[in-house]
Amino acid sequence: KNQVEQSPQSLIILEGKNCTLQCNYTVSPFSNLRWYKQDTGRGPVSLTIMTFSENTKSNGRYTATLDADTKQSSLHITASQLSDSASYICVVSSGYSSASKIIFGSGTRLSIRP
Amino acid sequence: DTEVTQTPKHLVMGMTNKKSLKCEQHMGHRAMYWYKQKAKKPPELMFVYSYEKLSINESVPSRFSPECPNSSLLNLHLHALQPEDSALYLCASSQESISYNEQFFGPGTRLTVL
């Protein structure tokens, strides 16, 4: 069964600290993996997208890694800011045809405290 | 223009009302999507339109009726909804309805059914 699991479910850190969010997936065939940031009551915004051959990608203070062998990804946030408070959703795409699927993780709710 | 817009931002309706949600994109994308998102849950796919034709209906109740008048517009007509239909409704678009194409999300419509 295609699944995407994220941990932790929620996380609270102090402003300025770093944190790492995890995503494990059992999706086959794998197409790509994306990390989205979703502010409360808003639509998700894409942070990074990685294909099978990519193992790291950065977007400012956000760095995503992908290990296609162990089917794990992480999102590292450096020097957190209050505006980083949001839900972070890992999304894995399966297949390459029009019948391909997108599987969403349940997200990690990150709270940054001043 | 890399934006997906949705109107209204908030909607409160009774169970006997008829209302519509609207979504618009001008990125030349040929696939458009409706998602439903409950609090603290990932988005759930409802409908996919590809080249203005309905290609996926994820067994959504008939009280939700999608419409794609042209390649830039997507509507969701609502009738006889239930309180449990209260949720954030997200519209998204992508170049094609293939999972490896990045989806761009709108800000959502917060729907409350009384």
PDB file of N, CA, C and O in Angstrom, chain A residues 26-71:
ATOM      1  N   THR A  26       6.411   4.545   1.455  1.00  0.00           N
ATOM      2  CA  THR A  26       6.382   3.224   0.815  1.00  0.00           C
ATOM      3  C   THR A  26       5.551   3.391  -0.443  1.00  0.00           C
ATOM      4  O   THR A  26       4.394   2.975  -0.498  1.00  0.00           O
ATOM      5  N   VAL A  27       6.121   4.083  -1.404  1.00  0.00           N
ATOM      6  CA  VAL A  27       5.421   4.404  -2.643  1.00  0.00           C
ATOM      7  C   VAL A  27       6.210   3.813  -3.798  1.00  0.00           C
ATOM      8  O   VAL A  27       7.407   4.013  -3.913  1.00  0.00           O
ATOM      9  N   SER A  28       5.502   3.113  -4.670  1.00  0.00           N
ATOM     10  CA  SER A  28       6.149   2.508  -5.817  1.00  0.00           C
ATOM     11  C   SER A  28       5.203   2.491  -7.015  1.00  0.00           C
ATOM     12  O   SER A  28       4.020   2.172  -6.846  1.00  0.00           O
ATOM     13  N   PRO A  29       5.670   2.808  -8.203  1.00  0.00           N
ATOM     14  CA  PRO A  29       6.995   3.343  -8.502  1.00  0.00           C
ATOM     15  C   PRO A  29       7.106   4.809  -8.088  1.00  0.00           C
ATOM     16  O   PRO A  29       6.152   5.555  -8.192  1.00  0.00           O
ATOM     17  N   PHE A  30       8.278   5.172  -7.624  1.00  0.00           N
ATOM     18  CA  PHE A  30       8.517   6.531  -7.133  1.00  0.00           C
ATOM     19  C   PHE A  30       8.763   7.473  -8.299  1.00  0.00           C
ATOM     20  O   PHE A  30       9.486   7.147  -9.240  1.00  0.00           O
ATOM     21  N   SER A  31       8.163   8.658  -8.240  1.00  0.00           N
ATOM     22  CA  SER A  31       8.370   9.668  -9.269  1.00  0.00           C
ATOM     23  C   SER A  31       9.119  10.872  -8.689  1.00  0.00           C
ATOM     24  O   SER A  31      10.185  11.219  -9.168  1.00  0.00           O
ATOM     25  N   ASN A  32       8.529  11.514  -7.693  1.00  0.00           N
ATOM     26  CA  ASN A  32       9.221  12.621  -7.035  1.00  0.00           C
ATOM     27  C   ASN A  32       8.662  12.844  -5.643  1.00  0.00           C
ATOM     28  O   ASN A  32       7.624  12.283  -5.273  1.00  0.00           O
ATOM     29  N   LEU A  33       9.378  13.642  -4.865  1.00  0.00           N
ATOM     30  CA  LEU A  33       8.977  13.958  -3.498  1.00  0.00           C
ATOM     31  C   LEU A  33       9.034  15.461  -3.326  1.00  0.00           C
ATOM     32  O   LEU A  33      10.021  16.092  -3.707  1.00  0.00           O
ATOM     33  N   ARG A  34       7.993  16.017  -2.739  1.00  0.00           N
ATOM     34  CA  ARG A  34       7.916  17.459  -2.522  1.00  0.00           C
ATOM     35  C   ARG A  34       7.652  17.741  -1.061  1.00  0.00           C
ATOM     36  O   ARG A  34       6.980  16.985  -0.380  1.00  0.00           O
ATOM     37  N   TRP A  35       8.195  18.862  -0.604  1.00  0.00           N
ATOM     38  CA  TRP A  35       7.848  19.400   0.698  1.00  0.00           C
ATOM     39  C   TRP A  35       7.053  20.684   0.470  1.00  0.00           C
ATOM     40  O   TRP A  35       7.459  21.551  -0.320  1.00  0.00           O
ATOM     41  N   TYR A  36       5.915  20.758   1.151  1.00  0.00           N
ATOM     42  CA  TYR A  36       5.076  21.959   1.110  1.00  0.00           C
ATOM     43  C   TYR A  36       5.015  22.573   2.503  1.00  0.00           C
ATOM     44  O   TYR A  36       5.023  21.869   3.512  1.00  0.00           O
ATOM     45  N   LYS A  37       4.881  23.895   2.538  1.00  0.00           N
ATOM     46  CA  LYS A  37       4.600  24.621   3.772  1.00  0.00           C
ATOM     47  C   LYS A  37       3.175  25.128   3.693  1.00  0.00           C
ATOM     48  O   LYS A  37       2.780  25.720   2.674  1.00  0.00           O
ATOM     49  N   GLN A  38       2.400  24.874   4.751  1.00  0.00           N
ATOM     50  CA  GLN A  38       1.024  25.347   4.771  1.00  0.00           C
ATOM     51  C   GLN A  38       0.752  26.148   6.024  1.00  0.00           C
ATOM     52  O   GLN A  38       0.741  25.596   7.130  1.00  0.00           O
ATOM     53  N   ASP A  39       0.525  27.434   5.849  1.00  0.00           N
ATOM     54  CA  ASP A  39       0.096  28.273   6.963  1.00  0.00           C
ATOM     55  C   ASP A  39      -1.359  27.953   7.281  1.00  0.00           C
ATOM     56  O   ASP A  39      -2.129  27.554   6.394  1.00  0.00           O
ATOM     57  N   THR A  40      -1.754  28.163   8.533  1.00  0.00           N
ATOM     58  CA  THR A  40      -3.100  27.828   8.963  1.00  0.00           C
ATOM     59  C   THR A  40      -4.133  28.543   8.100  1.00  0.00           C
ATOM     60  O   THR A  40      -4.073  29.764   7.924  1.00  0.00           O
ATOM     61  N   GLY A  41      -5.075  27.781   7.551  1.00  0.00           N
ATOM     62  CA  GLY A  41      -6.161  28.352   6.766  1.00  0.00           C
ATOM     63  C   GLY A  41      -5.761  28.814   5.378  1.00  0.00           C
ATOM     64  O   GLY A  41      -6.538  29.487   4.697  1.00  0.00           O
ATOM     65  N   ARG A  42      -4.564  28.436   4.953  1.00  0.00           N
ATOM     66  CA  ARG A  42      -4.079  28.832   3.627  1.00  0.00           C
ATOM     67  C   ARG A  42      -3.731  27.593   2.809  1.00  0.00           C
ATOM     68  O   ARG A  42      -3.647  26.485   3.328  1.00  0.00           O
ATOM     69  N   GLY A  43      -3.501  27.786   1.505  1.00  0.00           N
ATOM     70  CA  GLY A  43      -3.113  26.678   0.661  1.00  0.00           C
ATOM     71  C   GLY A  43      -1.638  26.335   0.816  1.00  0.00           C
ATOM     72  O   GLY A  43      -0.831  27.186   1.186  1.00  0.00           O
ATOM     73  N   PRO A  44      -1.260  25.085   0.547  1.00  0.00           N
ATOM     74  CA  PRO A  44       0.151  24.692   0.630  1.00  0.00           C
ATOM     75  C   PRO A  44       0.998  25.414  -0.414  1.00  0.00           C
ATOM     76  O   PRO A  44       0.538  25.656  -1.533  1.00  0.00           O
ATOM     77  N   VAL A  45       2.226  25.725  -0.041  1.00  0.00           N
ATOM     78  CA  VAL A  45       3.184  26.371  -0.936  1.00  0.00           C
ATOM     79  C   VAL A  45       4.393  25.462  -1.064  1.00  0.00           C
ATOM     80  O   VAL A  45       4.941  25.006  -0.053  1.00  0.00           O
ATOM     81  N   SER A  46       4.816  25.191  -2.286  1.00  0.00           N
ATOM     82  CA  SER A  46       5.928  24.274  -2.517  1.00  0.00           C
ATOM     83  C   SER A  46       7.246  24.864  -2.031  1.00  0.00           C
ATOM     84  O   SER A  46       7.557  26.020  -2.284  1.00  0.00           O
ATOM     85  N   LEU A  47       8.022  24.040  -1.311  1.00  0.00           N
ATOM     86  CA  LEU A  47       9.355  24.449  -0.860  1.00  0.00           C
ATOM     87  C   LEU A  47      10.437  23.822  -1.731  1.00  0.00           C
ATOM     88  O   LEU A  47      11.358  24.499  -2.184  1.00  0.00           O
ATOM     89  N   THR A  48      10.358  22.496  -1.919  1.00  0.00           N
ATOM     90  CA  THR A  48      11.359  21.793  -2.715  1.00  0.00           C
ATOM     91  C   THR A  48      10.690  20.635  -3.443  1.00  0.00           C
ATOM     92  O   THR A  48       9.651  20.137  -3.020  1.00  0.00           O
ATOM     93  N   ILE A  49      11.313  20.206  -4.527  1.00  0.00           N
ATOM     94  CA  ILE A  49      10.886  19.005  -5.243  1.00  0.00           C
ATOM     95  C   ILE A  49      12.137  18.241  -5.644  1.00  0.00           C
ATOM     96  O   ILE A  49      13.112  18.833  -6.109  1.00  0.00           O
ATOM     97  N   MET A  50      12.121  16.916  -5.387  1.00  0.00           N
ATOM     98  CA  MET A  50      13.295  16.102  -5.698  1.00  0.00           C
ATOM     99  C   MET A  50      12.880  14.848  -6.444  1.00  0.00           C
ATOM    100  O   MET A  50      11.869  14.217  -6.112  1.00  0.00           O
ATOM    101  N   THR A  51      13.662  14.507  -7.454  1.00  0.00           N
ATOM    102  CA  THR A  51      13.445  13.264  -8.186  1.00  0.00           C
ATOM    103  C   THR A  51      14.381  12.197  -7.648  1.00  0.00           C
ATOM    104  O   THR A  51      15.198  12.451  -6.750  1.00  0.00           O
ATOM    105  N   PHE A  52      14.307  11.010  -8.236  1.00  0.00           N
ATOM    106  CA  PHE A  52      15.047   9.848  -7.758  1.00  0.00           C
ATOM    107  C   PHE A  52      16.549  10.121  -7.687  1.00  0.00           C
ATOM    108  O   PHE A  52      17.231   9.659  -6.775  1.00  0.00           O
ATOM    109  N   SER A  53      17.067  10.890  -8.645  1.00  0.00           N
ATOM    110  CA  SER A  53      18.521  11.055  -8.748  1.00  0.00           C
ATOM    111  C   SER A  53      19.064  12.187  -7.883  1.00  0.00           C
ATOM    112  O   SER A  53      20.275  12.375  -7.783  1.00  0.00           O
ATOM    113  N   GLU A  54      18.174  12.935  -7.233  1.00  0.00           N
ATOM    114  CA  GLU A  54      18.626  14.062  -6.419  1.00  0.00           C
ATOM    115  C   GLU A  54      18.613  13.669  -4.962  1.00  0.00           C
ATOM    116  O   GLU A  54      17.637  13.079  -4.488  1.00  0.00           O
ATOM    117  N   ASN A  55      19.656  14.000  -4.213  1.00  0.00           N
ATOM    118  CA  ASN A  55      19.634  13.650  -2.800  1.00  0.00           C
ATOM    119  C   ASN A  55      19.670  14.851  -1.870  1.00  0.00           C
ATOM    120  O   ASN A  55      19.585  14.693  -0.648  1.00  0.00           O
ATOM    121  N   THR A  56      19.768  16.064  -2.429  1.00  0.00           N
ATOM    122  CA  THR A  56      19.635  17.239  -1.590  1.00  0.00           C
ATOM    123  C   THR A  56      19.217  18.425  -2.439  1.00  0.00           C
ATOM    124  O   THR A  56      19.594  18.536  -3.604  1.00  0.00           O
ATOM    125  N   LYS A  57      18.393  19.269  -1.827  1.00  0.00           N
ATOM    126  CA  LYS A  57      17.965  20.485  -2.515  1.00  0.00           C
ATOM    127  C   LYS A  57      17.671  21.552  -1.473  1.00  0.00           C
ATOM    128  O   LYS A  57      17.040  21.266  -0.456  1.00  0.00           O
ATOM    129  N   SER A  58      18.135  22.764  -1.758  1.00  0.00           N
ATOM    130  CA  SER A  58      17.960  23.854  -0.801  1.00  0.00           C
ATOM    131  C   SER A  58      17.087  24.954  -1.358  1.00  0.00           C
ATOM    132  O   SER A  58      17.049  25.197  -2.566  1.00  0.00           O
ATOM    133  N   ASN A  59      16.389  25.618  -0.459  1.00  0.00           N
ATOM    134  CA  ASN A  59      15.568  26.773  -0.792  1.00  0.00           C
ATOM    135  C   ASN A  59      15.696  27.727   0.390  1.00  0.00           C
ATOM    136  O   ASN A  59      14.946  27.640   1.358  1.00  0.00           O
ATOM    137  N   GLY A  60      16.697  28.593   0.317  1.00  0.00           N
ATOM    138  CA  GLY A  60      16.942  29.513   1.430  1.00  0.00           C
ATOM    139  C   GLY A  60      17.354  28.749   2.672  1.00  0.00           C
ATOM    140  O   GLY A  60      18.306  27.966   2.646  1.00  0.00           O
ATOM    141  N   ARG A  61      16.599  28.952   3.760  1.00  0.00           N
ATOM    142  CA  ARG A  61      16.941  28.274   5.018  1.00  0.00           C
ATOM    143  C   ARG A  61      16.385  26.852   5.072  1.00  0.00           C
ATOM    144  O   ARG A  61      16.560  26.164   6.077  1.00  0.00           O
ATOM    145  N   TYR A  62      15.726  26.412   4.032  1.00  0.00           N
ATOM    146  CA  TYR A  62      15.167  25.064   3.979  1.00  0.00           C
ATOM    147  C   TYR A  62      16.078  24.172   3.131  1.00  0.00           C
ATOM    148  O   TYR A  62      16.411  24.531   2.007  1.00  0.00           O
ATOM    149  N   THR A  63      16.453  23.012   3.681  1.00  0.00           N
ATOM    150  CA  THR A  63      17.235  22.035   2.933  1.00  0.00           C
ATOM    151  C   THR A  63      16.567  20.672   3.046  1.00  0.00           C
ATOM    152  O   THR A  63      16.360  20.181   4.153  1.00  0.00           O
ATOM    153  N   ALA A  64      16.222  20.098   1.901  1.00  0.00           N
ATOM    154  CA  ALA A  64      15.602  18.772   1.886  1.00  0.00           C
ATOM    155  C   ALA A  64      16.619  17.753   1.429  1.00  0.00           C
ATOM    156  O   ALA A  64      17.467  18.041   0.576  1.00  0.00           O
ATOM    157  N   THR A  65      16.539  16.564   2.012  1.00  0.00           N
ATOM    158  CA  THR A  65      17.386  15.448   1.586  1.00  0.00           C
ATOM    159  C   THR A  65      16.496  14.285   1.190  1.00  0.00           C
ATOM    160  O   THR A  65      15.362  14.163   1.663  1.00  0.00           O
ATOM    161  N   LEU A  66      17.023  13.438   0.330  1.00  0.00           N
ATOM    162  CA  LEU A  66      16.286  12.258  -0.105  1.00  0.00           C
ATOM    163  C   LEU A  66      17.233  11.076  -0.196  1.00  0.00           C
ATOM    164  O   LEU A  66      18.295  11.176  -0.823  1.00  0.00           O
ATOM    165  N   ASP A  67      16.853   9.985   0.455  1.00  0.00           N
ATOM    166  CA  ASP A  67      17.560   8.713   0.326  1.00  0.00           C
ATOM    167  C   ASP A  67      16.590   7.730  -0.316  1.00  0.00           C
ATOM    168  O   ASP A  67      15.719   7.183   0.355  1.00  0.00           O
ATOM    169  N   ALA A  68      16.747   7.536  -1.621  1.00  0.00           N
ATOM    170  CA  ALA A  68      15.803   6.694  -2.355  1.00  0.00           C
ATOM    171  C   ALA A  68      15.959   5.215  -2.007  1.00  0.00           C
ATOM    172  O   ALA A  68      15.039   4.428  -2.210  1.00  0.00           O
ATOM    173  N   ASP A  69      17.112   4.850  -1.476  1.00  0.00           N
ATOM    174  CA  ASP A  69      17.315   3.446  -1.092  1.00  0.00           C
ATOM    175  C   ASP A  69      16.515   3.104   0.152  1.00  0.00           C
ATOM    176  O   ASP A  69      15.857   2.056   0.216  1.00  0.00           O
ATOM    177  N   THR A  70      16.588   3.973   1.157  1.00  0.00           N
ATOM    178  CA  THR A  70      15.850   3.718   2.402  1.00  0.00           C
ATOM    179  C   THR A  70      14.467   4.338   2.369  1.00  0.00           C
ATOM    180  O   THR A  70      13.687   4.151   3.300  1.00  0.00           O
ATOM    181  N   LYS A  71      14.139   5.065   1.305  1.00  0.00           N
ATOM    182  CA  LYS A  71      12.836   5.712   1.140  1.00  0.00           C
ATOM    183  C   LYS A  71      12.553   6.666   2.301  1.00  0.00           C
ATOM    184  O   LYS A  71      11.497   6.594   2.953  1.00  0.00           O
TER     185      LYS A  71
END
